[in-house]
PDB file of C-alpha atoms in Angstrom:
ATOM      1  CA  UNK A   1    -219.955-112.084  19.410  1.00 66.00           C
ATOM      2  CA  UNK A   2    -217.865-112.086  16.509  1.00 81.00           C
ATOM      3  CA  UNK A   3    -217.393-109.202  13.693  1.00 90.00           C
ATOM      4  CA  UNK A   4    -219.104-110.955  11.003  1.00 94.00           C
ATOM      5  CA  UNK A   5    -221.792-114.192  11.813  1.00 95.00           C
ATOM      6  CA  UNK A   6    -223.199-115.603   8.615  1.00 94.00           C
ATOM      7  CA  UNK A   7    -225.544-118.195  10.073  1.00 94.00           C
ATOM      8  CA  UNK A   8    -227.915-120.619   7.649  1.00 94.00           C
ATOM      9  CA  UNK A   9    -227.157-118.740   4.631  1.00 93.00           C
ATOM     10  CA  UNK A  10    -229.463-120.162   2.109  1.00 93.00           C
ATOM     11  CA  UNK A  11    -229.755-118.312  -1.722  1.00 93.00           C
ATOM     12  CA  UNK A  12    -231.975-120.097  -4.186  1.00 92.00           C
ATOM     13  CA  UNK A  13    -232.213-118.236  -7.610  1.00 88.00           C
ATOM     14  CA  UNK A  14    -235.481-118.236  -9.760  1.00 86.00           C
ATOM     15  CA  UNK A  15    -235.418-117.796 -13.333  1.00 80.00           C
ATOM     16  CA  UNK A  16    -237.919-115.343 -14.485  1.00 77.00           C
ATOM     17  CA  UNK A  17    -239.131-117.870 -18.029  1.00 76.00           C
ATOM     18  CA  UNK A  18    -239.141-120.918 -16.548  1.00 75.00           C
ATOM     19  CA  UNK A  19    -239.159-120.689 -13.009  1.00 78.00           C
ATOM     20  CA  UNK A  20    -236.617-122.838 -12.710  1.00 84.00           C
ATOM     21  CA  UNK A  21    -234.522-123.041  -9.435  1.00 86.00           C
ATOM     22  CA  UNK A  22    -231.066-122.993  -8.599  1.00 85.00           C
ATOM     23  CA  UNK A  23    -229.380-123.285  -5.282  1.00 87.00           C
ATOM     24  CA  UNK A  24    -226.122-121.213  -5.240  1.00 89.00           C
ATOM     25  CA  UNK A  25    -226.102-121.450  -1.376  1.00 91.00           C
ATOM     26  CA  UNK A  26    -227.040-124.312   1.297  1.00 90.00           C
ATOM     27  CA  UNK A  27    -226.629-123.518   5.176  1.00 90.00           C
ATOM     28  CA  UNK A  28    -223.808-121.621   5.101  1.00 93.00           C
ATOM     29  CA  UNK A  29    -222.031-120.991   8.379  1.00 94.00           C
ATOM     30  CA  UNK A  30    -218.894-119.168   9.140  1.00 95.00           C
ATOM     31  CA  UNK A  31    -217.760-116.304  11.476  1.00 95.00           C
ATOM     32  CA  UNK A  32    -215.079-113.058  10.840  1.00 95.00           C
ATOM     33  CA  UNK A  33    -212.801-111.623  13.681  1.00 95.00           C
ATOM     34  CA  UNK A  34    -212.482-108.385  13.607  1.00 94.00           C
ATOM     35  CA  UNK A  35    -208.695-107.293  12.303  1.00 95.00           C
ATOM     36  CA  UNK A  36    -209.064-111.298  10.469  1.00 96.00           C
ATOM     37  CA  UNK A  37    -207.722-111.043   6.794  1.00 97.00           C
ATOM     38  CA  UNK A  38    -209.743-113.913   5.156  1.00 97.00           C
ATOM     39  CA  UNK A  39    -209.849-115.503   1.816  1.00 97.00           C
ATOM     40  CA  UNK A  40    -212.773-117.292   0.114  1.00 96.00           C
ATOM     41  CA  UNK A  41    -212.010-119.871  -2.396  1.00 94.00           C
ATOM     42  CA  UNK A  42    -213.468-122.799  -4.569  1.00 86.00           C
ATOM     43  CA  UNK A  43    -214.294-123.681  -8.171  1.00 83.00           C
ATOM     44  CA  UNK A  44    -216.334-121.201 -10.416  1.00 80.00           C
ATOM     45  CA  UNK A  45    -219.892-121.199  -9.940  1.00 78.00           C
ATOM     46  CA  UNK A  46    -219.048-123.180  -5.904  1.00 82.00           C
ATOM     47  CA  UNK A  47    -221.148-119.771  -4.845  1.00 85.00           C
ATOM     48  CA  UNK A  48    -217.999-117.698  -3.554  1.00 88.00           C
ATOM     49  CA  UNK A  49    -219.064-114.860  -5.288  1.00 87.00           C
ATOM     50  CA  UNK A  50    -222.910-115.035  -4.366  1.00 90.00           C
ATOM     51  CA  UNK A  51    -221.409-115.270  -0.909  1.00 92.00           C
ATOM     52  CA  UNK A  52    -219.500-112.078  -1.412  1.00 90.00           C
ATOM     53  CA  UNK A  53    -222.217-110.293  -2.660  1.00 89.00           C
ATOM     54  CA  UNK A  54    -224.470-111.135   0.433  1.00 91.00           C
ATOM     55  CA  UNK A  55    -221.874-110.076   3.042  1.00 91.00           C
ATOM     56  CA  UNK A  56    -221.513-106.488   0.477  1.00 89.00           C
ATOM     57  CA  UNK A  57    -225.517-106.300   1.453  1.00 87.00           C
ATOM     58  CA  UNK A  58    -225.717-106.611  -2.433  1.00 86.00           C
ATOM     59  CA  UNK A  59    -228.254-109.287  -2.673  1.00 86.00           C
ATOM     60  CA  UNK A  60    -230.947-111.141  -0.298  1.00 87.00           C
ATOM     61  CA  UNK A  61    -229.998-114.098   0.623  1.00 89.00           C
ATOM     62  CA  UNK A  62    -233.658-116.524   0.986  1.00 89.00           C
ATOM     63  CA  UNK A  63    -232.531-117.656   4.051  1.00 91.00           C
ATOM     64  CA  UNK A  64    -230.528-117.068   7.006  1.00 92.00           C
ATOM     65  CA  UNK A  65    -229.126-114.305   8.708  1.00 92.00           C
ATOM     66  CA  UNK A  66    -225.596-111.797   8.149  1.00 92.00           C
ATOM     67  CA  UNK A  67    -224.807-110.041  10.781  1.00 92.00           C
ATOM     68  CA  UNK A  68    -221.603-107.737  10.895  1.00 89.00           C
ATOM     69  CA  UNK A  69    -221.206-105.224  13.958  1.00 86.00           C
ATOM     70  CA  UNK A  70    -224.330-106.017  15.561  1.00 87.00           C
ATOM     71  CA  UNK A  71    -226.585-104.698  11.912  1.00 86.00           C
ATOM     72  CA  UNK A  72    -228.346-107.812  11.003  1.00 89.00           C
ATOM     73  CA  UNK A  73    -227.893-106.983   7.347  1.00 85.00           C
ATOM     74  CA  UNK A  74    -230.823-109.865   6.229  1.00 78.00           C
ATOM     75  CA  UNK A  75    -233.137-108.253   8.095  1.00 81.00           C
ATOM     76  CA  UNK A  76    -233.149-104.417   6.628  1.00 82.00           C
ATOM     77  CA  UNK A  77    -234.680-103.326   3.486  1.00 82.00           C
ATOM     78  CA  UNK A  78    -232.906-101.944   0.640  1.00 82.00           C
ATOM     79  CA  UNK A  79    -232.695 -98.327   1.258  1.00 85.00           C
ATOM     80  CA  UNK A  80    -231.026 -99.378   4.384  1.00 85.00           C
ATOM     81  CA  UNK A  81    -228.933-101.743   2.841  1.00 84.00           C
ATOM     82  CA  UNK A  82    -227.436 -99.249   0.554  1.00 85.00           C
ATOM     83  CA  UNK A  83    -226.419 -96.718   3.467  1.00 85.00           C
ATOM     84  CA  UNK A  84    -224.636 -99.815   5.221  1.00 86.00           C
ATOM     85  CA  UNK A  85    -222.352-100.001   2.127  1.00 86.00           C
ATOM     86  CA  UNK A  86    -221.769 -96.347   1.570  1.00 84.00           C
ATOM     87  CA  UNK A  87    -220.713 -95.888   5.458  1.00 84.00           C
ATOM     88  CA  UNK A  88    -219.382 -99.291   6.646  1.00 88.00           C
ATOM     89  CA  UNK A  89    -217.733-101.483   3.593  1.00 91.00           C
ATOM     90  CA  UNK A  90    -215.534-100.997   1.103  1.00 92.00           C
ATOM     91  CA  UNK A  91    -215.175-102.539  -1.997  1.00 90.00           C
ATOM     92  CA  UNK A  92    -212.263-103.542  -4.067  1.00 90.00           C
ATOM     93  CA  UNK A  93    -212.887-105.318  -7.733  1.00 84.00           C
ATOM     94  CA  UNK A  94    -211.042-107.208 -10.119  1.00 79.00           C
ATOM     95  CA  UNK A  95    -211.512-104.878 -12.809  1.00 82.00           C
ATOM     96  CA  UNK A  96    -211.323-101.607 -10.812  1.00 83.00           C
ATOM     97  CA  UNK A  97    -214.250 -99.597 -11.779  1.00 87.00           C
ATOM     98  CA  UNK A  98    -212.600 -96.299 -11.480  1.00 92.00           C
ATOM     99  CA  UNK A  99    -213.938 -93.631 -13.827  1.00 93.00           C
ATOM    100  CA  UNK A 100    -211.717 -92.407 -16.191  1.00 93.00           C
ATOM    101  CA  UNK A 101    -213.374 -89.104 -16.598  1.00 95.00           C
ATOM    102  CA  UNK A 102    -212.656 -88.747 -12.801  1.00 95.00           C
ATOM    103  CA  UNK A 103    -208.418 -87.842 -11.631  1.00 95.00           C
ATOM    104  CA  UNK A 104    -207.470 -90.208  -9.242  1.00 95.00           C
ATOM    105  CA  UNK A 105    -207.971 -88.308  -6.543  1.00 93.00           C
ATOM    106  CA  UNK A 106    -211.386 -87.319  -7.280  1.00 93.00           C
ATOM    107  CA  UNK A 107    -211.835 -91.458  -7.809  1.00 94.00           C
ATOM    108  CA  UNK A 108    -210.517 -92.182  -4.219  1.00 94.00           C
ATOM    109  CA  UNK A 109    -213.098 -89.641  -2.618  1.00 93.00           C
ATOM    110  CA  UNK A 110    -216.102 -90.489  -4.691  1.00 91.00           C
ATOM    111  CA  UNK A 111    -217.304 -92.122  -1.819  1.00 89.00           C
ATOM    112  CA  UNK A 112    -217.254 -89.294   0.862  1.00 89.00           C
ATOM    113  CA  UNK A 113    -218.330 -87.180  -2.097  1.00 87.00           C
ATOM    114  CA  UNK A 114    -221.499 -89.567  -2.058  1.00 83.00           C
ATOM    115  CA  UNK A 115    -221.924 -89.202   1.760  1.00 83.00           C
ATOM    116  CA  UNK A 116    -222.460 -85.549   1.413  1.00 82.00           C
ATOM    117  CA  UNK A 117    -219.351 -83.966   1.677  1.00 81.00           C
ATOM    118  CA  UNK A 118    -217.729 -81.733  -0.723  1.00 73.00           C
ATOM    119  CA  UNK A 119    -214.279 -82.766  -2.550  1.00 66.00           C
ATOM    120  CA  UNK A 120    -212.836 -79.615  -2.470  1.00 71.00           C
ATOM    121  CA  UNK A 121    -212.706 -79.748   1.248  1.00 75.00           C
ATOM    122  CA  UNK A 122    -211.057 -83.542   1.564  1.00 87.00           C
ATOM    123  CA  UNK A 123    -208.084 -83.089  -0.335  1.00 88.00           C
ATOM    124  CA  UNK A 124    -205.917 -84.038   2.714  1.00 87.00           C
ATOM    125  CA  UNK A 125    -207.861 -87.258   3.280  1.00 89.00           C
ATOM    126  CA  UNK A 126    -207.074 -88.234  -0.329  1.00 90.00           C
ATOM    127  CA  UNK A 127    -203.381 -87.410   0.247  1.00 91.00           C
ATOM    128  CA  UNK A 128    -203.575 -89.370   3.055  1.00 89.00           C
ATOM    129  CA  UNK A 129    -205.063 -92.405   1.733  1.00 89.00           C
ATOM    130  CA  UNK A 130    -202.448 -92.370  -1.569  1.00 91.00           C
ATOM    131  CA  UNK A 131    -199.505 -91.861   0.698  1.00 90.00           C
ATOM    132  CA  UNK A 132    -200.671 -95.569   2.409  1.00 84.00           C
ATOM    133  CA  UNK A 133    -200.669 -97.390  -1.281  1.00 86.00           C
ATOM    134  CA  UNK A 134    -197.833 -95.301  -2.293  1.00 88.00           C
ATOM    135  CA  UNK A 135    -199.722 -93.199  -5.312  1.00 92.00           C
ATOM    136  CA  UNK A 136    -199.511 -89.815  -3.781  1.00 94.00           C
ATOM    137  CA  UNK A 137    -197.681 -88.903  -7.296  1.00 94.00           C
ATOM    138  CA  UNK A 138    -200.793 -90.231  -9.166  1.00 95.00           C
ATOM    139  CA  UNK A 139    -203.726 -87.632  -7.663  1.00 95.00           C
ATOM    140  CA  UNK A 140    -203.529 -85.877 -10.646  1.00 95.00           C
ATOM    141  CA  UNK A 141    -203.730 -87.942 -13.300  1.00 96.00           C
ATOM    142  CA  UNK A 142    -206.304 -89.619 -14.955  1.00 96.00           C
ATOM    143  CA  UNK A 143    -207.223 -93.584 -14.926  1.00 95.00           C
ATOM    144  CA  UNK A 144    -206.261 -94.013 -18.169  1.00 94.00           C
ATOM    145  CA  UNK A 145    -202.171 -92.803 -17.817  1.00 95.00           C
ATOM    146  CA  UNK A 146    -201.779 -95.273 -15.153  1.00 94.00           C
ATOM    147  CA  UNK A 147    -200.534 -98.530 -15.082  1.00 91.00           C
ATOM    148  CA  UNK A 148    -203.207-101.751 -14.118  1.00 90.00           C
ATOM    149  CA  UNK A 149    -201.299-101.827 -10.540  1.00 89.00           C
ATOM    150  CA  UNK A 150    -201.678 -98.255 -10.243  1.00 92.00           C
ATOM    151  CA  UNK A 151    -205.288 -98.556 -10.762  1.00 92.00           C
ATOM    152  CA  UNK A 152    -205.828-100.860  -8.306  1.00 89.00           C
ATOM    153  CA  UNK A 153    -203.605 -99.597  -5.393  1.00 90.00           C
ATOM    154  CA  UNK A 154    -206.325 -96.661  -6.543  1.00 93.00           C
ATOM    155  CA  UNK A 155    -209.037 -98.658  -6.033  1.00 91.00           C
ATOM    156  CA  UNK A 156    -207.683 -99.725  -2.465  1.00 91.00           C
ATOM    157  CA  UNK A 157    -207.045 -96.673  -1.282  1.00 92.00           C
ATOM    158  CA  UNK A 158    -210.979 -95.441  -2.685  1.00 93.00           C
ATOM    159  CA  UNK A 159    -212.159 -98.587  -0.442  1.00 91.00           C
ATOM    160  CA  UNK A 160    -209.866 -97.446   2.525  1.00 90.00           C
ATOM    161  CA  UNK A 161    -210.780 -93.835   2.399  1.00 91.00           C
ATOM    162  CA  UNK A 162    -214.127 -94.348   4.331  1.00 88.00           C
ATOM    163  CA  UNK A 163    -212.428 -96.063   7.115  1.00 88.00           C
ATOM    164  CA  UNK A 164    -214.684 -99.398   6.506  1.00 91.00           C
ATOM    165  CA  UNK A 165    -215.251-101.979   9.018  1.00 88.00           C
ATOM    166  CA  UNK A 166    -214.690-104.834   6.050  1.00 93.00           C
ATOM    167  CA  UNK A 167    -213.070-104.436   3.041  1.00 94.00           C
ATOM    168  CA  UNK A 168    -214.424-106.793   0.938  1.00 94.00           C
ATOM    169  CA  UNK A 169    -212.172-108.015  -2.118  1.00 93.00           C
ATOM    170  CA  UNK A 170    -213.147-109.905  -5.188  1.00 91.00           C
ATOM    171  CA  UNK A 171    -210.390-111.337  -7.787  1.00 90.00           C
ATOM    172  CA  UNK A 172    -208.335-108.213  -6.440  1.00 90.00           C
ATOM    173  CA  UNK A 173    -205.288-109.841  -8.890  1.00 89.00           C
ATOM    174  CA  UNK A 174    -207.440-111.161 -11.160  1.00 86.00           C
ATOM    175  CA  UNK A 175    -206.206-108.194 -13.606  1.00 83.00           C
ATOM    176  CA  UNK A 176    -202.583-107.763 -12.603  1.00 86.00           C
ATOM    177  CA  UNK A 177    -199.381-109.401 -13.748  1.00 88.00           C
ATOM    178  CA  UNK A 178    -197.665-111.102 -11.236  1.00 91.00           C
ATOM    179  CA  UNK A 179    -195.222-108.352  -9.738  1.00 89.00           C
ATOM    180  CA  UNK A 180    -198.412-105.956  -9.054  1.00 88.00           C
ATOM    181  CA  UNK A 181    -200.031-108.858  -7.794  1.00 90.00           C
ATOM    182  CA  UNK A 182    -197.441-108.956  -5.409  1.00 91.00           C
ATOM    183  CA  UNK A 183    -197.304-105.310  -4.919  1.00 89.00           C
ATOM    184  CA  UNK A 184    -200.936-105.296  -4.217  1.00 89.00           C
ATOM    185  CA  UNK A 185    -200.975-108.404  -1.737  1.00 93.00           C
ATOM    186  CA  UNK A 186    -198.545-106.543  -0.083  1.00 92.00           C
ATOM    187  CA  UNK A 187    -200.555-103.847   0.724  1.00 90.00           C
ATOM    188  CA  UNK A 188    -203.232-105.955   1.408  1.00 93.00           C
ATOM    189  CA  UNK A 189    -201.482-107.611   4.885  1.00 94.00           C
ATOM    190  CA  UNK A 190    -199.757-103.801   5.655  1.00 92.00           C
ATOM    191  CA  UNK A 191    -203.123-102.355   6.151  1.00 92.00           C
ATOM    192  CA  UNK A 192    -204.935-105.939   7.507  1.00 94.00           C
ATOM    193  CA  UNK A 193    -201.550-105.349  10.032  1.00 93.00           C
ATOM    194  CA  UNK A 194    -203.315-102.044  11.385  1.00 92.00           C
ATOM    195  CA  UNK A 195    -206.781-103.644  11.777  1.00 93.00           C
ATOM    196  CA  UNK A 196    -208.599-103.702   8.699  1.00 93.00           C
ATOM    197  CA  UNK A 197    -210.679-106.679   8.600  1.00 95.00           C
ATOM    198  CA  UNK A 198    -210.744-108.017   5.021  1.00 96.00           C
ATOM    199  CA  UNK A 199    -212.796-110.464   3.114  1.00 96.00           C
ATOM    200  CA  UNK A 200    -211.379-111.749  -0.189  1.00 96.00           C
ATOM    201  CA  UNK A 201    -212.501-114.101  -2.741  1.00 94.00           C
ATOM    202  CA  UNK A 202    -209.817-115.425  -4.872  1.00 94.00           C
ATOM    203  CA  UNK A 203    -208.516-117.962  -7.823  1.00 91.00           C
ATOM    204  CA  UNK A 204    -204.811-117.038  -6.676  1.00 93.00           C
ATOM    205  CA  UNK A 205    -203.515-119.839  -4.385  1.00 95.00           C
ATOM    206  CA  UNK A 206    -200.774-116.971  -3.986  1.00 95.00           C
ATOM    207  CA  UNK A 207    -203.099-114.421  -3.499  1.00 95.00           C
ATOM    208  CA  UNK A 208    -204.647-116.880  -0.497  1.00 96.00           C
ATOM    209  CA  UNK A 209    -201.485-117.331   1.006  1.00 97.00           C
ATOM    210  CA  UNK A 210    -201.114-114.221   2.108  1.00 96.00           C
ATOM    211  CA  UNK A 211    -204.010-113.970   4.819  1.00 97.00           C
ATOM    212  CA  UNK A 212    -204.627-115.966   7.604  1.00 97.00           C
ATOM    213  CA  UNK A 213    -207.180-117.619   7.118  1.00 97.00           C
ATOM    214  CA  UNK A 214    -208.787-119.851   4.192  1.00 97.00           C
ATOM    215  CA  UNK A 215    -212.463-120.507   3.755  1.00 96.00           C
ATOM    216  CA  UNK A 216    -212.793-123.640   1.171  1.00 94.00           C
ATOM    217  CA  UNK A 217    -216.139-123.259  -0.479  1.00 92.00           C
ATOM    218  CA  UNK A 218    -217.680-126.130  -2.359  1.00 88.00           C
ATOM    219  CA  UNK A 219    -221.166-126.932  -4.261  1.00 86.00           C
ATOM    220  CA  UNK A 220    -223.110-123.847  -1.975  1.00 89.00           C
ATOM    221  CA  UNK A 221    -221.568-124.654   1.046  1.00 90.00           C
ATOM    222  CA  UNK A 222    -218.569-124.696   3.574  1.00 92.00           C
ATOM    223  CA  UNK A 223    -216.397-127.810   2.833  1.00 87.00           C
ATOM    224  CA  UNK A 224    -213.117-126.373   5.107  1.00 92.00           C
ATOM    225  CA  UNK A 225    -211.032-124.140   6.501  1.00 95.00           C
ATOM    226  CA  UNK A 226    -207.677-123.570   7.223  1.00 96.00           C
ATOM    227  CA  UNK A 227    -205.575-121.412   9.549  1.00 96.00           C
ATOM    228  CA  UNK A 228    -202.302-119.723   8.725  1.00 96.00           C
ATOM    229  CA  UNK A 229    -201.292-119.562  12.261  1.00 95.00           C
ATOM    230  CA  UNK A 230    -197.063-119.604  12.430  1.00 95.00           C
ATOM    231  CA  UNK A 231    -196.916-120.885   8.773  1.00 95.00           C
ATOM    232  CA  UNK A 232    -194.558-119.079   6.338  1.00 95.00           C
ATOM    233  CA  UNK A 233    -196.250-118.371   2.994  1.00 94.00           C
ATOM    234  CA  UNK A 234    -194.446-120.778   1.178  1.00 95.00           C
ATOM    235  CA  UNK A 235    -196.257-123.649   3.771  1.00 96.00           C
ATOM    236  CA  UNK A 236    -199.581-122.065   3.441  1.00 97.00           C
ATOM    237  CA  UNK A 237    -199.072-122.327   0.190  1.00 96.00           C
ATOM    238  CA  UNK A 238    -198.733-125.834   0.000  1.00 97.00           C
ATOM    239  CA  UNK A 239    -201.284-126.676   2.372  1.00 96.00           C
ATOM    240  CA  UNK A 240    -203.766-124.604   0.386  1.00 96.00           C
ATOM    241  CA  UNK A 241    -202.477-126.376  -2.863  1.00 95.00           C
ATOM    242  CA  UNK A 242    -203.121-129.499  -1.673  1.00 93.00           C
ATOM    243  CA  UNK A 243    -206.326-128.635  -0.065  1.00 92.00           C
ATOM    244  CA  UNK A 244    -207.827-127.569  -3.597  1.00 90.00           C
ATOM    245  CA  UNK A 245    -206.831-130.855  -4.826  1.00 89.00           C
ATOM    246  CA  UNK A 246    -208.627-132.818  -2.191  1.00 84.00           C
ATOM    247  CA  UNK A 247    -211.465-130.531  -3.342  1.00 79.00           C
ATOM    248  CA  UNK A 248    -211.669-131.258  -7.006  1.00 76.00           C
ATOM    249  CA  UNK A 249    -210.940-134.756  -6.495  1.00 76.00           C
ATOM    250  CA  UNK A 250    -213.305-135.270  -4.626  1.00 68.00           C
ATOM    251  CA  UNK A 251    -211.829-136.354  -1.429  1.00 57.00           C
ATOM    252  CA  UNK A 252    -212.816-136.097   2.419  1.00 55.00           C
ATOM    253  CA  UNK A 253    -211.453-133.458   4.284  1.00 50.00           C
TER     254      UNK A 253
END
């Protein structure tokens, strides 16, 4: 069995007024390795981010099943959806949603801090988190005196500090200029290099590049994939490129 099975994914909105339907989803079918550092891509509103946000166990999808270490997460009510995220995902965003009344430090553990434990005991895991983005400087200082970059080698390290089984990324560079962009996607492959299994939905051709695998998504549904394998980023680049193009112009795969 693989890490992550989406199977028949099916999400049909209803709008409350009119009950009018829309179908942001249809039969969506895909797996995850465990240790796999995949990207999601596709025009706005294709249903990338819908897709996301059933994987994070933030939504219902209407049909189909998600299932990622054995939980079947379509199949568990809410309560129990929102302990999956707090012990087993973490979350990286394109606008960072750290709290700037919070130091750094006291941003990265938020999350064990919500599991029950108390801050003032984990100051060594926070340490130890920075230290892997290279922000071990930063604990002390507020959101607010750091640089964009900063903030989101923060918000890495916050999604990291749980020990997830997915980190789950969406328009991770969407805020960045291009060096921490680079900076970022760096640390992206360093930690997918010790295991972590990401999932990231991106705009950034670059940013897509970098894993090793791209998911092409198009009106609801999987239109293609395509491997890294050997490839040098520059290739993967191109063949990614050129993939997109196919997409919007409407050719076959």
């Amino acid at each position: 069995m693989s890490y992550l099975e989406v199977t028949n994914l099916k999400k049909i909105y209803t709008t409350r007024l009119s009950g009018n339907k829309t179908q942001a989803l249809t039969n969506v079918c895909f797996t995850v390795e465990q240790g796999e550092f995949v990207a999601i891509m596709g025009e706005s509103g294709s249903g990338k981010t819908t897709l996301l946000n059933l994987v994070a166990a933030l939504d219902k999808s209407t049909e189909g099943s998600i299932i990622l270490d054995g939980m079947d997460l379509s199949s568990i009510g809410e309560a129990q959806r929102a302990t999956f995220r707090r012990d087993n995902l973490g979350f990286v965003f394109q606008e960072f949603n750290l709290l700037d009344t919070f130091t750094v430090e006291d941003n990265i553990l938020l999350p064990l801090v919500l599991q029950g434990k108390k801050a003032s005991d984990l100051h060594e895991e926070a340490v130890k988190a920075a230290a892997c983005l290279g922000i071990t400087d930063l604990l002390s200082k507020y959101p607010y005196e750091i640089s964009g970059g900063q903030k989101q080698r923060a918000a890495v390290a916050r999604a990291l500090i749980t020990h997830p089984k997915m980190i789950l990324a969406d328009e991770p560079t969407g805020a960045l200029d291009s060096k921490s962009s680079d900076e970022l996607l760096n640390q992206f492959v360093s930690i997918n290099g010790g295991g972590q299994t990401i999932l990231m939905v991106t705009h950034s051709v670059k940013a897509a590049s970098r894993a090793s695998r791209v998911l092409f998504i198009k009106d609801g549904t999987i239109f293609h994939q395509l491997y890294k394998g050997d490839a040098s980023d520059t290739a993967f680049y191109q063949k990614i490129s050129d993939t997109l193009t196919m997409l919007t112009t409407g050719g076959e795969k």
